Amino acid sequence: MSEQNEHTVNSPTESSQRPAPQEILGQAGRRGPFRYGERIQVTDTKGRKNTFLLDPHGYFQSVRGSFHHRDVVGMDEGSVIETDTGHELLLLRPLLADYVLSMPRGAQVVYPKDSGQVIALGDIFPGARVLEAGVGSGALTMNLLSAIGEGGHLLSIERREDFARIAASNVDAWFGRHHPAWELRTGDFADVVAARVEPGSIDRVVLDMLAPWENVEAASQALAPGGLFLAYVATVTQLSRTVEVLRHSGLFTEPESWESMVRTWNVDGLAVRPDHRMVAHTGFLLTARRLAAGSRPLTRKRPPARGAYDEGGYWLPDDVKERTSTDKKVRRVLRDCQAKQPSDATPVLSGSADDDQDGTDHV
């Protein structure tokens, strides 16, 4: 994979004002020539990518050359410029997959190869009512919002308020303003669902969390008959335990599970071969459908394999070797993210039933 990073604008008089909300939501509002305030991606001949916001006082500098931001404002997307050092640079607006890999992170992101599977095999459709838990840095959230459109509704739940605020900043930055279909709340999944979600009102539940099996019962209450439960987990033990709890609940169809691996190819004349590096295991996906009330799963033709789980204890990220950011890094990322949010930033709301001052209706 090519190198990507969020390039810091080198500005001697950087404005402290928040960017104005974008009139047209998302990429549809970024057609035409480059303008100040929008994100640009610069790619050199080695495939290295830098992503940053165009600023009236900005200056881009790299080993492959440099330019003032004002020199590229007004150019059409897809332009190739030559720097003073004789190097060529390609100018594009980043795709969502590019943005996810370059944006500030408080937690690990769901990579594009997995988020694409979530959207397609989870059948996330325009107008869908989706419940998401484990927002992280907002990568999957952006894909879900793009799929459901402004006519759907996405309720995202995150335990950590600092992660929720980082995610809100990343999502707002991508769409240019608060997405009208998005509601972001903090708290435990089961508590928020009990307080904020009408039973049987959700089309899809998407869980990206450490112990999704703990929330199978709450998810079953939220899902409409035929609704889809989808979990993204990192390890075999998490996968196995979630599948067994879904089976034992008697409320879902037989779970299906898989992983995807992506291998790019080098195509140059007769030299056609797979690249030496590939994106292999990042996580497992599993799905199951909610049965109608009073129905039972189809009888399994094979008896279940032997095995048991210890129901005691609370799982920690270290138990499954999950990489976590230090509190110091999260505070720094949060500070930088909040400084870039638009004036109509997405609010991070409490999921508590006692906190109804925001006036938000239930799903």
PDB file of C-alpha atoms in Angstrom, residues 37-287:
ATOM      1  CA  GLY A  37     -10.989  25.131   2.632  1.00  0.00           C
ATOM      2  CA  GLU A  38     -11.319  21.798   0.873  1.00  0.00           C
ATOM      3  CA  ARG A  39      -9.120  18.726   1.190  1.00  0.00           C
ATOM      4  CA  ILE A  40      -6.596  17.905  -1.526  1.00  0.00           C
ATOM      5  CA  GLN A  41      -4.423  14.826  -2.078  1.00  0.00           C
ATOM      6  CA  VAL A  42      -0.945  15.181  -3.608  1.00  0.00           C
ATOM      7  CA  THR A  43       0.676  12.061  -5.095  1.00  0.00           C
ATOM      8  CA  ASP A  44       4.297  11.945  -6.276  1.00  0.00           C
ATOM      9  CA  THR A  45       5.880   9.605  -8.842  1.00  0.00           C
ATOM     10  CA  LYS A  46       6.853   7.157  -6.078  1.00  0.00           C
ATOM     11  CA  GLY A  47       3.215   6.779  -5.032  1.00  0.00           C
ATOM     12  CA  ARG A  48       3.611   8.707  -1.782  1.00  0.00           C
ATOM     13  CA  LYS A  49       0.478  10.635  -0.840  1.00  0.00           C
ATOM     14  CA  ASN A  50      -0.074  13.703   1.312  1.00  0.00           C
ATOM     15  CA  THR A  51      -3.507  15.013   2.256  1.00  0.00           C
ATOM     16  CA  PHE A  52      -4.236  18.510   3.559  1.00  0.00           C
ATOM     17  CA  LEU A  53      -6.667  21.434   3.479  1.00  0.00           C
ATOM     18  CA  LEU A  54      -6.091  24.276   1.052  1.00  0.00           C
ATOM     19  CA  ASP A  55      -5.382  27.476   2.970  1.00  0.00           C
ATOM     20  CA  PRO A  56      -4.805  31.037   1.648  1.00  0.00           C
ATOM     21  CA  HIS A  57      -1.482  31.132   3.543  1.00  0.00           C
ATOM     22  CA  GLY A  58      -0.624  27.454   3.067  1.00  0.00           C
ATOM     23  CA  TYR A  59       2.615  26.067   1.676  1.00  0.00           C
ATOM     24  CA  PHE A  60       3.177  22.411   0.756  1.00  0.00           C
ATOM     25  CA  GLN A  61       6.709  21.075   1.091  1.00  0.00           C
ATOM     26  CA  SER A  62       8.122  17.604   0.437  1.00  0.00           C
ATOM     27  CA  VAL A  63      11.282  15.925  -0.841  1.00  0.00           C
ATOM     28  CA  ARG A  64       9.664  15.905  -4.288  1.00  0.00           C
ATOM     29  CA  GLY A  65       9.082  19.647  -4.412  1.00  0.00           C
ATOM     30  CA  SER A  66       6.898  22.349  -2.950  1.00  0.00           C
ATOM     31  CA  PHE A  67       4.255  24.918  -3.901  1.00  0.00           C
ATOM     32  CA  HIS A  68       2.026  27.593  -2.385  1.00  0.00           C
ATOM     33  CA  HIS A  69      -1.582  26.562  -1.975  1.00  0.00           C
ATOM     34  CA  ARG A  70      -2.669  29.639  -3.922  1.00  0.00           C
ATOM     35  CA  ASP A  71      -0.866  28.252  -6.979  1.00  0.00           C
ATOM     36  CA  VAL A  72      -3.228  25.260  -7.279  1.00  0.00           C
ATOM     37  CA  VAL A  73      -6.530  26.881  -6.236  1.00  0.00           C
ATOM     38  CA  GLY A  74      -8.641  27.162  -9.376  1.00  0.00           C
ATOM     39  CA  MET A  75      -7.054  24.146 -11.064  1.00  0.00           C
ATOM     40  CA  ASP A  76      -9.199  21.230 -12.145  1.00  0.00           C
ATOM     41  CA  GLU A  77      -9.061  17.974 -10.225  1.00  0.00           C
ATOM     42  CA  GLY A  78      -6.687  15.530 -11.879  1.00  0.00           C
ATOM     43  CA  SER A  79      -4.099  18.184 -12.758  1.00  0.00           C
ATOM     44  CA  VAL A  80      -0.397  17.284 -12.865  1.00  0.00           C
ATOM     45  CA  ILE A  81       2.041  20.054 -11.958  1.00  0.00           C
ATOM     46  CA  GLU A  82       5.825  20.241 -12.206  1.00  0.00           C
ATOM     47  CA  THR A  83       7.698  21.659  -9.218  1.00  0.00           C
ATOM     48  CA  ASP A  84      10.780  23.889  -9.272  1.00  0.00           C
ATOM     49  CA  THR A  85      12.894  20.789  -8.681  1.00  0.00           C
ATOM     50  CA  GLY A  86      11.547  19.105 -11.827  1.00  0.00           C
ATOM     51  CA  HIS A  87       9.309  16.576 -10.079  1.00  0.00           C
ATOM     52  CA  GLU A  88       5.723  15.848 -11.104  1.00  0.00           C
ATOM     53  CA  LEU A  89       2.853  15.900  -8.617  1.00  0.00           C
ATOM     54  CA  LEU A  90      -0.723  14.690  -9.191  1.00  0.00           C
ATOM     55  CA  LEU A  91      -3.535  16.701  -7.575  1.00  0.00           C
ATOM     56  CA  LEU A  92      -6.825  15.001  -6.686  1.00  0.00           C
ATOM     57  CA  ARG A  93      -9.547  15.140  -4.084  1.00  0.00           C
ATOM     58  CA  PRO A  94      -9.132  12.068  -1.855  1.00  0.00           C
ATOM     59  CA  LEU A  95     -11.609   9.227  -2.052  1.00  0.00           C
ATOM     60  CA  LEU A  96     -13.232   8.010   1.145  1.00  0.00           C
ATOM     61  CA  ALA A  97     -10.801   5.063   1.257  1.00  0.00           C
ATOM     62  CA  ASP A  98      -7.875   7.505   1.009  1.00  0.00           C
ATOM     63  CA  TYR A  99      -9.294   9.775   3.696  1.00  0.00           C
ATOM     64  CA  VAL A 100      -9.824   6.899   6.142  1.00  0.00           C
ATOM     65  CA  LEU A 101      -6.155   5.931   5.909  1.00  0.00           C
ATOM     66  CA  SER A 102      -4.915   9.497   6.422  1.00  0.00           C
ATOM     67  CA  MET A 103      -7.331  10.952   9.001  1.00  0.00           C
ATOM     68  CA  PRO A 104      -6.498  11.420  12.721  1.00  0.00           C
ATOM     69  CA  ARG A 105      -7.125   8.271  14.738  1.00  0.00           C
ATOM     70  CA  GLY A 106      -8.090   7.700  18.324  1.00  0.00           C
ATOM     71  CA  ALA A 107      -8.731   4.003  17.753  1.00  0.00           C
ATOM     72  CA  GLN A 108      -7.967   1.465  15.034  1.00  0.00           C
ATOM     73  CA  VAL A 109     -10.056   1.962  11.902  1.00  0.00           C
ATOM     74  CA  VAL A 110     -12.089  -0.540   9.905  1.00  0.00           C
ATOM     75  CA  TYR A 111     -10.124  -0.807   6.666  1.00  0.00           C
ATOM     76  CA  PRO A 112     -11.801  -0.211   3.278  1.00  0.00           C
ATOM     77  CA  LYS A 113     -11.718  -3.885   2.300  1.00  0.00           C
ATOM     78  CA  ASP A 114     -13.837  -4.724   5.364  1.00  0.00           C
ATOM     79  CA  SER A 115     -16.126  -1.683   5.316  1.00  0.00           C
ATOM     80  CA  GLY A 116     -16.959  -2.474   1.686  1.00  0.00           C
ATOM     81  CA  GLN A 117     -17.995  -5.976   2.731  1.00  0.00           C
ATOM     82  CA  VAL A 118     -20.093  -4.548   5.571  1.00  0.00           C
ATOM     83  CA  ILE A 119     -21.985  -2.290   3.157  1.00  0.00           C
ATOM     84  CA  ALA A 120     -22.498  -4.936   0.447  1.00  0.00           C
ATOM     85  CA  LEU A 121     -23.089  -8.129   2.423  1.00  0.00           C
ATOM     86  CA  GLY A 122     -24.838  -6.258   5.233  1.00  0.00           C
ATOM     87  CA  ASP A 123     -27.191  -4.819   2.593  1.00  0.00           C
ATOM     88  CA  ILE A 124     -26.967  -1.281   3.951  1.00  0.00           C
ATOM     89  CA  PHE A 125     -29.527   0.437   1.719  1.00  0.00           C
ATOM     90  CA  PRO A 126     -30.690   4.058   1.198  1.00  0.00           C
ATOM     91  CA  GLY A 127     -33.140   5.002   3.939  1.00  0.00           C
ATOM     92  CA  ALA A 128     -32.088   2.169   6.262  1.00  0.00           C
ATOM     93  CA  ARG A 129     -32.371   2.477  10.041  1.00  0.00           C
ATOM     94  CA  VAL A 130     -28.977   1.352  11.321  1.00  0.00           C
ATOM     95  CA  LEU A 131     -27.615   0.924  14.832  1.00  0.00           C
ATOM     96  CA  GLU A 132     -23.821   1.020  15.129  1.00  0.00           C
ATOM     97  CA  ALA A 133     -21.702   0.415  18.221  1.00  0.00           C
ATOM     98  CA  GLY A 134     -17.975   0.909  18.577  1.00  0.00           C
ATOM     99  CA  VAL A 135     -17.507   4.119  16.579  1.00  0.00           C
ATOM    100  CA  GLY A 136     -13.727   4.260  17.054  1.00  0.00           C
ATOM    101  CA  SER A 137     -12.340   6.926  14.718  1.00  0.00           C
ATOM    102  CA  GLY A 138     -15.416   7.052  12.482  1.00  0.00           C
ATOM    103  CA  ALA A 139     -14.195   5.093   9.436  1.00  0.00           C
ATOM    104  CA  LEU A 140     -17.113   2.675   9.228  1.00  0.00           C
ATOM    105  CA  THR A 141     -19.549   5.424  10.240  1.00  0.00           C
ATOM    106  CA  MET A 142     -18.725   7.403   7.094  1.00  0.00           C
ATOM    107  CA  ASN A 143     -19.380   4.382   4.883  1.00  0.00           C
ATOM    108  CA  LEU A 144     -22.678   3.677   6.636  1.00  0.00           C
ATOM    109  CA  LEU A 145     -23.834   7.291   6.268  1.00  0.00           C
ATOM    110  CA  SER A 146     -22.891   7.322   2.584  1.00  0.00           C
ATOM    111  CA  ALA A 147     -24.953   4.168   2.057  1.00  0.00           C
ATOM    112  CA  ILE A 148     -28.111   5.177   3.950  1.00  0.00           C
ATOM    113  CA  GLY A 149     -28.180   8.738   2.607  1.00  0.00           C
ATOM    114  CA  GLU A 150     -29.948  11.703   4.137  1.00  0.00           C
ATOM    115  CA  GLY A 151     -33.235   9.784   4.266  1.00  0.00           C
ATOM    116  CA  GLY A 152     -31.948   7.067   6.597  1.00  0.00           C
ATOM    117  CA  HIS A 153     -30.989   7.139  10.250  1.00  0.00           C
ATOM    118  CA  LEU A 154     -27.775   6.000  11.924  1.00  0.00           C
ATOM    119  CA  LEU A 155     -27.520   5.853  15.710  1.00  0.00           C
ATOM    120  CA  SER A 156     -23.876   5.397  16.685  1.00  0.00           C
ATOM    121  CA  ILE A 157     -22.897   4.393  20.218  1.00  0.00           C
ATOM    122  CA  GLU A 158     -19.395   4.736  21.681  1.00  0.00           C
ATOM    123  CA  ARG A 159     -18.312   3.997  25.256  1.00  0.00           C
ATOM    124  CA  ARG A 160     -15.451   6.521  25.305  1.00  0.00           C
ATOM    125  CA  GLU A 161     -16.388  10.170  24.949  1.00  0.00           C
ATOM    126  CA  ASP A 162     -12.939  11.156  23.663  1.00  0.00           C
ATOM    127  CA  PHE A 163     -13.159   8.565  20.864  1.00  0.00           C
ATOM    128  CA  ALA A 164     -16.665   9.800  20.067  1.00  0.00           C
ATOM    129  CA  ARG A 165     -15.468  13.391  19.720  1.00  0.00           C
ATOM    130  CA  ILE A 166     -12.568  12.384  17.462  1.00  0.00           C
ATOM    131  CA  ALA A 167     -14.976  10.383  15.310  1.00  0.00           C
ATOM    132  CA  ALA A 168     -17.392  13.330  15.141  1.00  0.00           C
ATOM    133  CA  SER A 169     -14.584  15.572  13.910  1.00  0.00           C
ATOM    134  CA  ASN A 170     -13.462  13.086  11.245  1.00  0.00           C
ATOM    135  CA  VAL A 171     -16.987  12.484   9.976  1.00  0.00           C
ATOM    136  CA  ASP A 172     -17.865  16.192   9.925  1.00  0.00           C
ATOM    137  CA  ALA A 173     -14.650  16.937   8.044  1.00  0.00           C
ATOM    138  CA  TRP A 174     -15.462  14.352   5.382  1.00  0.00           C
ATOM    139  CA  PHE A 175     -19.050  15.463   4.771  1.00  0.00           C
ATOM    140  CA  GLY A 176     -18.295  19.162   5.235  1.00  0.00           C
ATOM    141  CA  ARG A 177     -20.913  19.552   7.964  1.00  0.00           C
ATOM    142  CA  HIS A 178     -23.055  17.519  10.355  1.00  0.00           C
ATOM    143  CA  HIS A 179     -24.786  14.700   8.489  1.00  0.00           C
ATOM    144  CA  PRO A 180     -28.551  15.058   9.111  1.00  0.00           C
ATOM    145  CA  ALA A 181     -29.050  11.278   9.338  1.00  0.00           C
ATOM    146  CA  TRP A 182     -26.487  10.833  12.125  1.00  0.00           C
ATOM    147  CA  GLU A 183     -27.074  10.660  15.879  1.00  0.00           C
ATOM    148  CA  LEU A 184     -24.012  10.055  18.077  1.00  0.00           C
ATOM    149  CA  ARG A 185     -24.351   9.009  21.719  1.00  0.00           C
ATOM    150  CA  THR A 186     -22.055   7.766  24.463  1.00  0.00           C
ATOM    151  CA  GLY A 187     -22.713   4.941  26.885  1.00  0.00           C
ATOM    152  CA  ASP A 188     -23.031   1.168  27.055  1.00  0.00           C
ATOM    153  CA  PHE A 189     -24.805  -0.414  24.111  1.00  0.00           C
ATOM    154  CA  ALA A 190     -27.524  -2.196  26.086  1.00  0.00           C
ATOM    155  CA  ASP A 191     -28.304   0.901  28.182  1.00  0.00           C
ATOM    156  CA  VAL A 192     -28.563   3.233  25.179  1.00  0.00           C
ATOM    157  CA  VAL A 193     -30.703   0.758  23.240  1.00  0.00           C
ATOM    158  CA  ALA A 194     -33.080   0.381  26.186  1.00  0.00           C
ATOM    159  CA  ALA A 195     -33.366   4.149  26.598  1.00  0.00           C
ATOM    160  CA  ARG A 196     -33.302   5.359  22.988  1.00  0.00           C
ATOM    161  CA  VAL A 197     -34.459   2.639  20.584  1.00  0.00           C
ATOM    162  CA  GLU A 198     -38.003   1.427  20.010  1.00  0.00           C
ATOM    163  CA  PRO A 199     -38.194  -2.401  19.988  1.00  0.00           C
ATOM    164  CA  GLY A 200     -38.264  -3.870  16.492  1.00  0.00           C
ATOM    165  CA  SER A 201     -37.447  -0.543  14.794  1.00  0.00           C
ATOM    166  CA  ILE A 202     -33.936  -1.232  13.452  1.00  0.00           C
ATOM    167  CA  ASP A 203     -33.071  -2.741  10.065  1.00  0.00           C
ATOM    168  CA  ARG A 204     -29.362  -3.402  10.671  1.00  0.00           C
ATOM    169  CA  VAL A 205     -27.158  -3.688  13.756  1.00  0.00           C
ATOM    170  CA  VAL A 206     -23.405  -3.313  13.147  1.00  0.00           C
ATOM    171  CA  LEU A 207     -21.089  -4.033  16.083  1.00  0.00           C
ATOM    172  CA  ASP A 208     -17.366  -3.279  16.088  1.00  0.00           C
ATOM    173  CA  MET A 209     -16.501  -3.941  19.708  1.00  0.00           C
ATOM    174  CA  LEU A 210     -14.453  -6.161  21.970  1.00  0.00           C
ATOM    175  CA  ALA A 211     -17.259  -8.457  23.184  1.00  0.00           C
ATOM    176  CA  PRO A 212     -20.238  -8.294  20.787  1.00  0.00           C
ATOM    177  CA  TRP A 213     -21.759 -11.464  22.289  1.00  0.00           C
ATOM    178  CA  GLU A 214     -22.613  -9.443  25.400  1.00  0.00           C
ATOM    179  CA  ASN A 215     -25.085  -7.420  23.311  1.00  0.00           C
ATOM    180  CA  VAL A 216     -26.836 -10.133  21.312  1.00  0.00           C
ATOM    181  CA  GLU A 217     -29.968  -9.878  23.484  1.00  0.00           C
ATOM    182  CA  ALA A 218     -30.145  -6.075  23.214  1.00  0.00           C
ATOM    183  CA  ALA A 219     -29.577  -6.272  19.446  1.00  0.00           C
ATOM    184  CA  SER A 220     -32.380  -8.819  19.108  1.00  0.00           C
ATOM    185  CA  GLN A 221     -34.757  -6.437  20.881  1.00  0.00           C
ATOM    186  CA  ALA A 222     -33.860  -3.574  18.545  1.00  0.00           C
ATOM    187  CA  LEU A 223     -33.996  -5.513  15.256  1.00  0.00           C
ATOM    188  CA  ALA A 224     -37.124  -5.858  13.172  1.00  0.00           C
ATOM    189  CA  PRO A 225     -38.017  -9.403  12.002  1.00  0.00           C
ATOM    190  CA  GLY A 226     -35.635 -10.252   9.175  1.00  0.00           C
ATOM    191  CA  GLY A 227     -33.212  -7.544  10.306  1.00  0.00           C
ATOM    192  CA  LEU A 228     -29.518  -8.274  10.063  1.00  0.00           C
ATOM    193  CA  PHE A 229     -26.971  -8.561  12.885  1.00  0.00           C
ATOM    194  CA  LEU A 230     -23.374  -7.966  11.777  1.00  0.00           C
ATOM    195  CA  ALA A 231     -20.247  -8.082  13.935  1.00  0.00           C
ATOM    196  CA  TYR A 232     -16.645  -7.230  13.128  1.00  0.00           C
ATOM    197  CA  VAL A 233     -14.102  -8.961  15.392  1.00  0.00           C
ATOM    198  CA  ALA A 234     -10.337  -9.357  15.331  1.00  0.00           C
ATOM    199  CA  THR A 235      -9.654 -12.826  16.722  1.00  0.00           C
ATOM    200  CA  VAL A 236     -10.851 -16.399  16.355  1.00  0.00           C
ATOM    201  CA  THR A 237     -11.886 -16.554  20.009  1.00  0.00           C
ATOM    202  CA  GLN A 238     -14.128 -13.507  19.626  1.00  0.00           C
ATOM    203  CA  LEU A 239     -15.615 -14.945  16.450  1.00  0.00           C
ATOM    204  CA  SER A 240     -16.324 -18.342  18.004  1.00  0.00           C
ATOM    205  CA  ARG A 241     -17.899 -16.953  21.148  1.00  0.00           C
ATOM    206  CA  THR A 242     -20.173 -14.564  19.262  1.00  0.00           C
ATOM    207  CA  VAL A 243     -21.363 -17.320  16.931  1.00  0.00           C
ATOM    208  CA  GLU A 244     -22.151 -19.648  19.826  1.00  0.00           C
ATOM    209  CA  VAL A 245     -24.130 -16.999  21.708  1.00  0.00           C
ATOM    210  CA  LEU A 246     -26.135 -16.218  18.562  1.00  0.00           C
ATOM    211  CA  ARG A 247     -26.911 -19.923  18.178  1.00  0.00           C
ATOM    212  CA  HIS A 248     -27.844 -20.446  21.803  1.00  0.00           C
ATOM    213  CA  SER A 249     -30.152 -17.420  21.809  1.00  0.00           C
ATOM    214  CA  GLY A 250     -32.551 -19.167  19.423  1.00  0.00           C
ATOM    215  CA  LEU A 251     -33.480 -15.765  17.975  1.00  0.00           C
ATOM    216  CA  PHE A 252     -31.341 -15.717  14.828  1.00  0.00           C
ATOM    217  CA  THR A 253     -30.660 -17.734  11.701  1.00  0.00           C
ATOM    218  CA  GLU A 254     -27.486 -19.817  11.508  1.00  0.00           C
ATOM    219  CA  PRO A 255     -24.569 -17.313  11.597  1.00  0.00           C
ATOM    220  CA  GLU A 256     -22.257 -16.964   8.605  1.00  0.00           C
ATOM    221  CA  SER A 257     -18.644 -15.870   9.060  1.00  0.00           C
ATOM    222  CA  TRP A 258     -15.737 -15.016   6.768  1.00  0.00           C
ATOM    223  CA  GLU A 259     -12.643 -12.894   6.253  1.00  0.00           C
ATOM    224  CA  SER A 260     -11.357 -11.191   3.115  1.00  0.00           C
ATOM    225  CA  MET A 261      -7.810 -10.701   1.887  1.00  0.00           C
ATOM    226  CA  VAL A 262      -6.693  -8.211  -0.747  1.00  0.00           C
ATOM    227  CA  ARG A 263      -3.661  -8.711  -2.972  1.00  0.00           C
ATOM    228  CA  THR A 264      -2.723  -6.073  -5.531  1.00  0.00           C
ATOM    229  CA  TRP A 265      -0.949  -6.932  -8.789  1.00  0.00           C
ATOM    230  CA  ASN A 266       1.877  -5.331 -10.729  1.00  0.00           C
ATOM    231  CA  VAL A 267       0.938  -5.043 -14.417  1.00  0.00           C
ATOM    232  CA  ASP A 268       3.758  -3.749 -16.642  1.00  0.00           C
ATOM    233  CA  GLY A 269       3.912  -5.197 -20.130  1.00  0.00           C
ATOM    234  CA  LEU A 270       4.716  -8.899 -19.848  1.00  0.00           C
ATOM    235  CA  ALA A 271       5.786  -8.494 -16.212  1.00  0.00           C
ATOM    236  CA  VAL A 272       2.425  -9.367 -14.659  1.00  0.00           C
ATOM    237  CA  ARG A 273       2.730 -10.716 -11.127  1.00  0.00           C
ATOM    238  CA  PRO A 274       1.219 -10.275  -7.657  1.00  0.00           C
ATOM    239  CA  ASP A 275       2.800  -7.631  -5.463  1.00  0.00           C
ATOM    240  CA  HIS A 276       5.095  -8.890  -2.721  1.00  0.00           C
ATOM    241  CA  ARG A 277       2.935  -7.331   0.002  1.00  0.00           C
ATOM    242  CA  MET A 278      -0.777  -7.781   0.598  1.00  0.00           C
ATOM    243  CA  VAL A 279      -3.491  -6.741   3.042  1.00  0.00           C
ATOM    244  CA  ALA A 280      -4.216 -10.075   4.685  1.00  0.00           C
ATOM    245  CA  HIS A 281      -6.090 -10.593   7.946  1.00  0.00           C
ATOM    246  CA  THR A 282      -7.589  -7.491   9.513  1.00  0.00           C
ATOM    247  CA  GLY A 283     -10.729  -8.969  11.044  1.00  0.00           C
ATOM    248  CA  PHE A 284     -13.615 -11.414  10.765  1.00  0.00           C
ATOM    249  CA  LEU A 285     -17.141 -10.530   9.746  1.00  0.00           C
ATOM    250  CA  LEU A 286     -20.191 -12.512  10.798  1.00  0.00           C
ATOM    251  CA  THR A 287     -23.864 -12.057  10.073  1.00  0.00           C
TER     252      THR A 287
END
